[in-house]
Short mmCIF file of C-alpha atoms and ligand atoms in Angstrom, two decimals:
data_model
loop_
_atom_site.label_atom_id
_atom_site.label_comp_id
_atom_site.label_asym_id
_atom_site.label_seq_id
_atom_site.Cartn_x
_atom_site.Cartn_y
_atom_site.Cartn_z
CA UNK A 1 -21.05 -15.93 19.42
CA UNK A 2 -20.07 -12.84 17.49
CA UNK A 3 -15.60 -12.94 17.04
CA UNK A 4 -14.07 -10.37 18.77
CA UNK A 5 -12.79 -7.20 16.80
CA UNK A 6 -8.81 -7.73 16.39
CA UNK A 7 -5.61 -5.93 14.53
CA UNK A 8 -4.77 -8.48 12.23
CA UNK A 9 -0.90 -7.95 11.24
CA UNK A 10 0.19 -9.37 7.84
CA UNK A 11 3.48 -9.10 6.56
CA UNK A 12 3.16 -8.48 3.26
CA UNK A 13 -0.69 -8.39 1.11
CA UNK A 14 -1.20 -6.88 -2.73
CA UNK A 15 -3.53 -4.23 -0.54
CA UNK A 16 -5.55 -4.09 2.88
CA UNK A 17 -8.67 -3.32 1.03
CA UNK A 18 -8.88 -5.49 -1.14
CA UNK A 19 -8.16 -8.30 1.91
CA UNK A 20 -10.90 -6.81 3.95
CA UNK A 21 -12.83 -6.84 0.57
CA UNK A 22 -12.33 -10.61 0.07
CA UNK A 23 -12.23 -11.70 3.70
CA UNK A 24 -15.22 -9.35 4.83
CA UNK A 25 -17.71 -12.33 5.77
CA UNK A 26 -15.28 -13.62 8.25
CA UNK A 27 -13.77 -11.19 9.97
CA UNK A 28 -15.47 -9.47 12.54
CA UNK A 29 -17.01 -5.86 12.92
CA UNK A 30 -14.59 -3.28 13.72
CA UNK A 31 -11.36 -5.49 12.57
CA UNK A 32 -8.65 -3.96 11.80
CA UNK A 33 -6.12 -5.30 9.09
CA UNK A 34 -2.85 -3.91 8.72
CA UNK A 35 0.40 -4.44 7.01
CA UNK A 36 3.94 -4.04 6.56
CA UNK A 37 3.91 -3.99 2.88
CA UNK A 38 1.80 -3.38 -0.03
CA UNK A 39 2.83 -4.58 -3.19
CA UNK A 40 -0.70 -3.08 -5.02
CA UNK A 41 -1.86 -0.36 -2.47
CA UNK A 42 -4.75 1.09 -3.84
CA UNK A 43 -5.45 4.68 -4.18
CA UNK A 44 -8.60 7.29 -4.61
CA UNK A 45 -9.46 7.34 -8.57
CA UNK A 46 -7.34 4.56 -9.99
CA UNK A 47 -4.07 5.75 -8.40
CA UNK A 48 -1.23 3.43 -6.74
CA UNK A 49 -0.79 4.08 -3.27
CA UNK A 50 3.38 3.85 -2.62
CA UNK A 51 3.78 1.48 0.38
CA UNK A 52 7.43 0.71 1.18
CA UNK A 53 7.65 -2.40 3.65
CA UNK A 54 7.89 -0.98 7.32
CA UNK A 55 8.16 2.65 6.79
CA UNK A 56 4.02 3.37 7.01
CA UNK A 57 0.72 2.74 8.14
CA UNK A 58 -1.71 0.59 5.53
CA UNK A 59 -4.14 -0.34 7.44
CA UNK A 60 -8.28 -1.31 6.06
CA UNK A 61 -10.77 -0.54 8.90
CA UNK A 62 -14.12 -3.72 8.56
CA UNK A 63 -17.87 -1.59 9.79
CA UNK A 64 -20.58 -4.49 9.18
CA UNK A 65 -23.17 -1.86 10.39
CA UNK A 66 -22.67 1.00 8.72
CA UNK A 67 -24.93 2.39 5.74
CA UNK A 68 -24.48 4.35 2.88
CA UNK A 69 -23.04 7.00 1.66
CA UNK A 70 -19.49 5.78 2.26
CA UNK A 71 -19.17 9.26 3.81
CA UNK A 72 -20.41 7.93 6.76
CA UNK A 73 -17.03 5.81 6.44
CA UNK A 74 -14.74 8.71 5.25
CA UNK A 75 -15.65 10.80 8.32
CA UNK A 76 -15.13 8.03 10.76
CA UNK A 77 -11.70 6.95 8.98
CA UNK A 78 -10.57 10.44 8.48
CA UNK A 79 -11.13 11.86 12.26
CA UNK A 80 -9.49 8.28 13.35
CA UNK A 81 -6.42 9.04 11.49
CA UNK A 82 -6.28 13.00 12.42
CA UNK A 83 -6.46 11.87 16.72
CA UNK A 84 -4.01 9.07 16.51
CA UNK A 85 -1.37 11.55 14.55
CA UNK A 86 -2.36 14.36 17.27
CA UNK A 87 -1.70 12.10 19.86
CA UNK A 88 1.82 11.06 18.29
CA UNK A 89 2.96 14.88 17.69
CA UNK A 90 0.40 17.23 19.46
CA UNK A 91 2.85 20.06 18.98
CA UNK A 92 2.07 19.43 14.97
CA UNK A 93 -0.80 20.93 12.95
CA UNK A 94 -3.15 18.47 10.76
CA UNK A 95 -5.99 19.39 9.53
CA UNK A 96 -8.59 17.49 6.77
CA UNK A 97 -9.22 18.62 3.20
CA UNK A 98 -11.72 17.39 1.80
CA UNK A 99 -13.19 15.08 0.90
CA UNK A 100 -10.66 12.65 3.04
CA UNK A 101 -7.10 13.52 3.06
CA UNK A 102 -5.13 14.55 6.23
CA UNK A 103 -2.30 17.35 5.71
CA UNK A 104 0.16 19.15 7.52
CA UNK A 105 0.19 22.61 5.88
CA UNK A 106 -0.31 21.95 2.32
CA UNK A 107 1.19 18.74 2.48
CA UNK A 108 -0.90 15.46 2.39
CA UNK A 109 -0.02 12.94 5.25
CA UNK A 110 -2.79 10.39 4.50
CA UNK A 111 -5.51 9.15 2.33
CA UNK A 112 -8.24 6.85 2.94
CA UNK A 113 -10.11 4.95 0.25
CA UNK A 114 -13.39 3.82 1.28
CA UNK A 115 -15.27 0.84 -0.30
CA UNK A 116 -18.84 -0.47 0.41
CA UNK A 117 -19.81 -4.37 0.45
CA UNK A 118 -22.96 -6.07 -0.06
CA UNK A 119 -23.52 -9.74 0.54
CA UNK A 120 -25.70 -12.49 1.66
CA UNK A 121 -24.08 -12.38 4.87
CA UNK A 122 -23.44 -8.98 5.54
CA UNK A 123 -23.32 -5.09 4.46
CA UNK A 124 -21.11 -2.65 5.71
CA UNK A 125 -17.88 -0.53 4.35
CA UNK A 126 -14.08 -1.05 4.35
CA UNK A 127 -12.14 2.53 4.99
CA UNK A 128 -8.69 1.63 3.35
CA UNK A 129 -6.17 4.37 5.42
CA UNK A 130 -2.49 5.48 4.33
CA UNK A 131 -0.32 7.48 6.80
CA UNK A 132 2.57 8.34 6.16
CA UNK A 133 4.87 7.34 9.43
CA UNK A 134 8.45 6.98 8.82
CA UNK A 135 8.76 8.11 5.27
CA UNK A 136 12.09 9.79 4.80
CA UNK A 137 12.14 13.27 2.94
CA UNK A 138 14.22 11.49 -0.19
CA UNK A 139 11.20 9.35 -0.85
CA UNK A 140 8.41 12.36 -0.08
CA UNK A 141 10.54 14.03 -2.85
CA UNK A 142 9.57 11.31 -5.58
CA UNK A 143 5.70 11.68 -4.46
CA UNK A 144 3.75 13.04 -7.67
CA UNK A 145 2.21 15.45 -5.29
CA UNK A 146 3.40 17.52 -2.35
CA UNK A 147 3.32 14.83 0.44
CA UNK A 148 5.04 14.90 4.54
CA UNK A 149 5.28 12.19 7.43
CA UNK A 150 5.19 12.07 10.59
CA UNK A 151 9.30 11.60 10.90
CA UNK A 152 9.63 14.62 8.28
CA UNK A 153 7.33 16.84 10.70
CA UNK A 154 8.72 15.77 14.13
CA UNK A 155 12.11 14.87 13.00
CA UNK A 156 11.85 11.41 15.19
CA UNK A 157 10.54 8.13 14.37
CA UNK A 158 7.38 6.38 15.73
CA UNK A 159 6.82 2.48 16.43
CA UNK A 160 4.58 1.50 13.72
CA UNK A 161 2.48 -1.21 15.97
CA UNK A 162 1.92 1.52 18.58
CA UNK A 163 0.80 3.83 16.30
CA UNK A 164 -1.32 1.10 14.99
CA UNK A 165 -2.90 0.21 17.89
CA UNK A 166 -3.73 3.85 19.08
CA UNK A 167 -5.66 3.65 15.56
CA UNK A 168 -7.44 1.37 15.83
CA UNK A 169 -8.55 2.54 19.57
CA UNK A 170 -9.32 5.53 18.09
CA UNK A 171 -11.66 3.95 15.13
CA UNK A 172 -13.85 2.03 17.39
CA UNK A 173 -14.60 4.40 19.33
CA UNK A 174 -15.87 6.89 16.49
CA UNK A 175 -17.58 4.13 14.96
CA UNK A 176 -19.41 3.66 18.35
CA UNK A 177 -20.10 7.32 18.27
CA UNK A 178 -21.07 7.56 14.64
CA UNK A 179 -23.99 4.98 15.55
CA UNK A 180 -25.90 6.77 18.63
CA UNK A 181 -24.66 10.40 17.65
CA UNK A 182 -23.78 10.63 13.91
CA UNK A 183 -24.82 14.25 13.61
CA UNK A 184 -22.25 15.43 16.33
CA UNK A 185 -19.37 13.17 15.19
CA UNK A 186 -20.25 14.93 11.32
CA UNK A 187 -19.74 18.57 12.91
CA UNK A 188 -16.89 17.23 14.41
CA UNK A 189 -15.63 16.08 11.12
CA UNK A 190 -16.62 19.51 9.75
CA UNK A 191 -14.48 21.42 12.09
CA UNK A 192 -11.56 19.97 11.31
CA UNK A 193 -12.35 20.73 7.15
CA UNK A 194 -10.62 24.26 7.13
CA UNK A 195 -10.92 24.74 3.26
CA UNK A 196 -14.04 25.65 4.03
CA UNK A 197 -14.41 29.25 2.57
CA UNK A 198 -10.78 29.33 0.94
CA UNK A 199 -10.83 29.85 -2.53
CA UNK A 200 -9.67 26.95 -4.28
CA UNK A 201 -9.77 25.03 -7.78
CA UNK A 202 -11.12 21.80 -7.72
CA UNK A 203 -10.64 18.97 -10.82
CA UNK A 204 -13.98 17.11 -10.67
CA UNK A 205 -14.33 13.25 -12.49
CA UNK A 206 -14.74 14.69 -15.46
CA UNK A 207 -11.34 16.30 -15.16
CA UNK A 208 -13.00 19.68 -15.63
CA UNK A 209 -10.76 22.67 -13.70
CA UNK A 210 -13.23 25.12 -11.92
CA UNK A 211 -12.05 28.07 -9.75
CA UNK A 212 -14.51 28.92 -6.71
CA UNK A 213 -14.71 28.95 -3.20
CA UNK A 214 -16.19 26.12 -1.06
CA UNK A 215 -19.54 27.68 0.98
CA UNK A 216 -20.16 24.57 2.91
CA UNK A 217 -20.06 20.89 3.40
CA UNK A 218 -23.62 19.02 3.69
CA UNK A 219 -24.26 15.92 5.63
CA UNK A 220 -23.87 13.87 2.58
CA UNK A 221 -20.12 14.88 2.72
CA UNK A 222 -20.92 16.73 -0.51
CA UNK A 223 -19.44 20.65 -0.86
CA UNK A 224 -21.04 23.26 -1.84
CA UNK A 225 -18.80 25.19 -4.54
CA UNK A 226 -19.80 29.01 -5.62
CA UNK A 227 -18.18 29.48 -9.21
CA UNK A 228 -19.36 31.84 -11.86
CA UNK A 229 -22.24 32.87 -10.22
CA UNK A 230 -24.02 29.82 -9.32
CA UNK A 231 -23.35 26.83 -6.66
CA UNK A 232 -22.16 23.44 -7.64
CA UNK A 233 -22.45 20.37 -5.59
CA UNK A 234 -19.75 17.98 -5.75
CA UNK A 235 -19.88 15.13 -3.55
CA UNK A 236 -16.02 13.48 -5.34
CA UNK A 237 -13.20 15.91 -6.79
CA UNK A 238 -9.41 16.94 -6.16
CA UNK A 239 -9.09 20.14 -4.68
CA UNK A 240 -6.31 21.97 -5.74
CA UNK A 241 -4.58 25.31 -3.12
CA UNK A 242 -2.85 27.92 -4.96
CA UNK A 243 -1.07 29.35 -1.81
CA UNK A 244 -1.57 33.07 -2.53
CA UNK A 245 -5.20 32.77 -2.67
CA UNK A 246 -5.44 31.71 0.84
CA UNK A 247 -6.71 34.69 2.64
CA UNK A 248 -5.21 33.55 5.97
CA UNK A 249 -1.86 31.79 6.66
CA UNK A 250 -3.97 29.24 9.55
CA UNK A 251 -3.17 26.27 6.88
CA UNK A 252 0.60 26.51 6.99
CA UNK A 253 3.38 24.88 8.80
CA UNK A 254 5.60 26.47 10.44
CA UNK A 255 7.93 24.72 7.90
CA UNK A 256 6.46 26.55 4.90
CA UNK A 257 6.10 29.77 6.63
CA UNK A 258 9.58 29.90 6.98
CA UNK A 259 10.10 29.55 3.21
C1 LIG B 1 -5.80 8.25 -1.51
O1 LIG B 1 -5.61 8.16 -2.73
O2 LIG B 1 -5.62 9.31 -0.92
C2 LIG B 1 -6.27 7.06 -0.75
C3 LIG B 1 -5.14 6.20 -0.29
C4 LIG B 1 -5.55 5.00 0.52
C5 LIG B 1 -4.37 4.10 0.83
C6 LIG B 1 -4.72 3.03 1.79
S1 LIG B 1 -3.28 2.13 2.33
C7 LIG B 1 -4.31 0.96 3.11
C8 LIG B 1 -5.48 0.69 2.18
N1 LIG B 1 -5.15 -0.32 1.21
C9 LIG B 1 -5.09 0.16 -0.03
O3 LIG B 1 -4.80 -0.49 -1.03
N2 LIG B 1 -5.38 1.48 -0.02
C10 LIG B 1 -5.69 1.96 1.31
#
């Protein structure tokens, strides 16, 4: 008999990912593993993912039936995260910029690092996710980028297993989606990207800097980028928002409006 899906809880782990990673065999589809504290959390591109014991969410979604590309797990991960934080502050704008963060105006919220695994026993994908819960501001300040939580948004705390839970809810039932209906959970996902037609810069993996404007996002998860005259596809990258090239103001929060 197939195990049941569960939220495994650990207390502390070097990262979720790279538990899921090494435990993937055993633990059954739709798992999710979560912990208190990281003491490697792994980023996108090499980084280190800060993950202070109790304040956030680090939590490694297990799909034994999904195929490649690990889009297919970014999308899933990525509209998980953005419904559990709209259910914890619906009076809050979040948004996704691609390819996988979650912000709140131009600050990021959460990442999710997605891994694929191949064995004898099994294939599937891991979707690492970060969200930022109870963060205070003093330690968003020391963030090498511009980064909020959920406490700096709302100005109250949440209960990290609740918000937990409602995750995890909220990523089986996309994944159950994503495998009769992919197409419409993908324009979902595509809704929610709202960089699409900003003008942006993005730093692809060859650290090159390209101004341009993002024309679309193909099924693939790759974007479409018009620069100089011709249209690059980029399926990995960092975009970059200079804030007076935004055409509209939709992306801010009220917070930076203010400013
Ligand atoms: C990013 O760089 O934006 C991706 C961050 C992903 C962080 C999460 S925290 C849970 C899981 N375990 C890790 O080591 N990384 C992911």
């Amino acid at each position: 008999m197939q195990a049941k899906p569960e939220i495994i809880w650990l207390s502390e782990v070097d990262s979720t990912n790279r538990y899921a990673m090494n435990n993937f065999d055993a633990l059954a589809d739709g798992t999710l593993v979560a912990a208190e504290f990281q003491t490697a959390g792994k980023g996108r591109q090499n980084r280190t993912w800060i993950s202070p014991r109790g304040e956030n969410i680090y939590a490694s979604f297990v799909m034994k039936n999904l195929a490649p590309p690990v889009c297919n797990a970014s999308i899933i991960a990525s509209l998980g995260a953005l419904r559990m934080l709209r259910q914890a502050a619906p009076e809050v704008k979040f948004w996704i910029k691609w390819p996988n963060d979650i912000c709140c105006g131009l600050k990021k919220i959460a990442g999710i690092l997605c891994e694929s695994k191949l064995s004898a026993a099994a294939s599937g994908m891991v979707a690492g996710i970060g969200i930022n819960i109870n963060m205070p501001e003093s330690a968003l300040d020391a963030i090498d980028q511009p980064a909020t939580s959920l406490a700096a948004e709302t100005g109250r705390n949440s209960d990290l297993q609740s918000t937990v839970t409602v995750l995890a809810d909220e990523l089986r039932k996309l994944y159950a989606d994503y495998s009769t209906a992919p197409r419409q959970v993908f324009e979902l996902w595509k809704q929610e990207n709202l960089l699409i037609g900003k003008t942006v810069e993005i730093v692809d993996a060859g650290q090159r800097q390209l101004q341009g404007r993002i024309a679309d996002i193909g099924e693939s998860g790759e974007i479409y980028f018009e620069t100089g005259g011709q249209t690059l596809k980029f399926y990995s990258g960092d975009i970059r928002i200079r804030k007076e090239s935004l055409d509209g103001d939709a992306l801010f929060s009220p917070r930076e409006l203010k400013k």
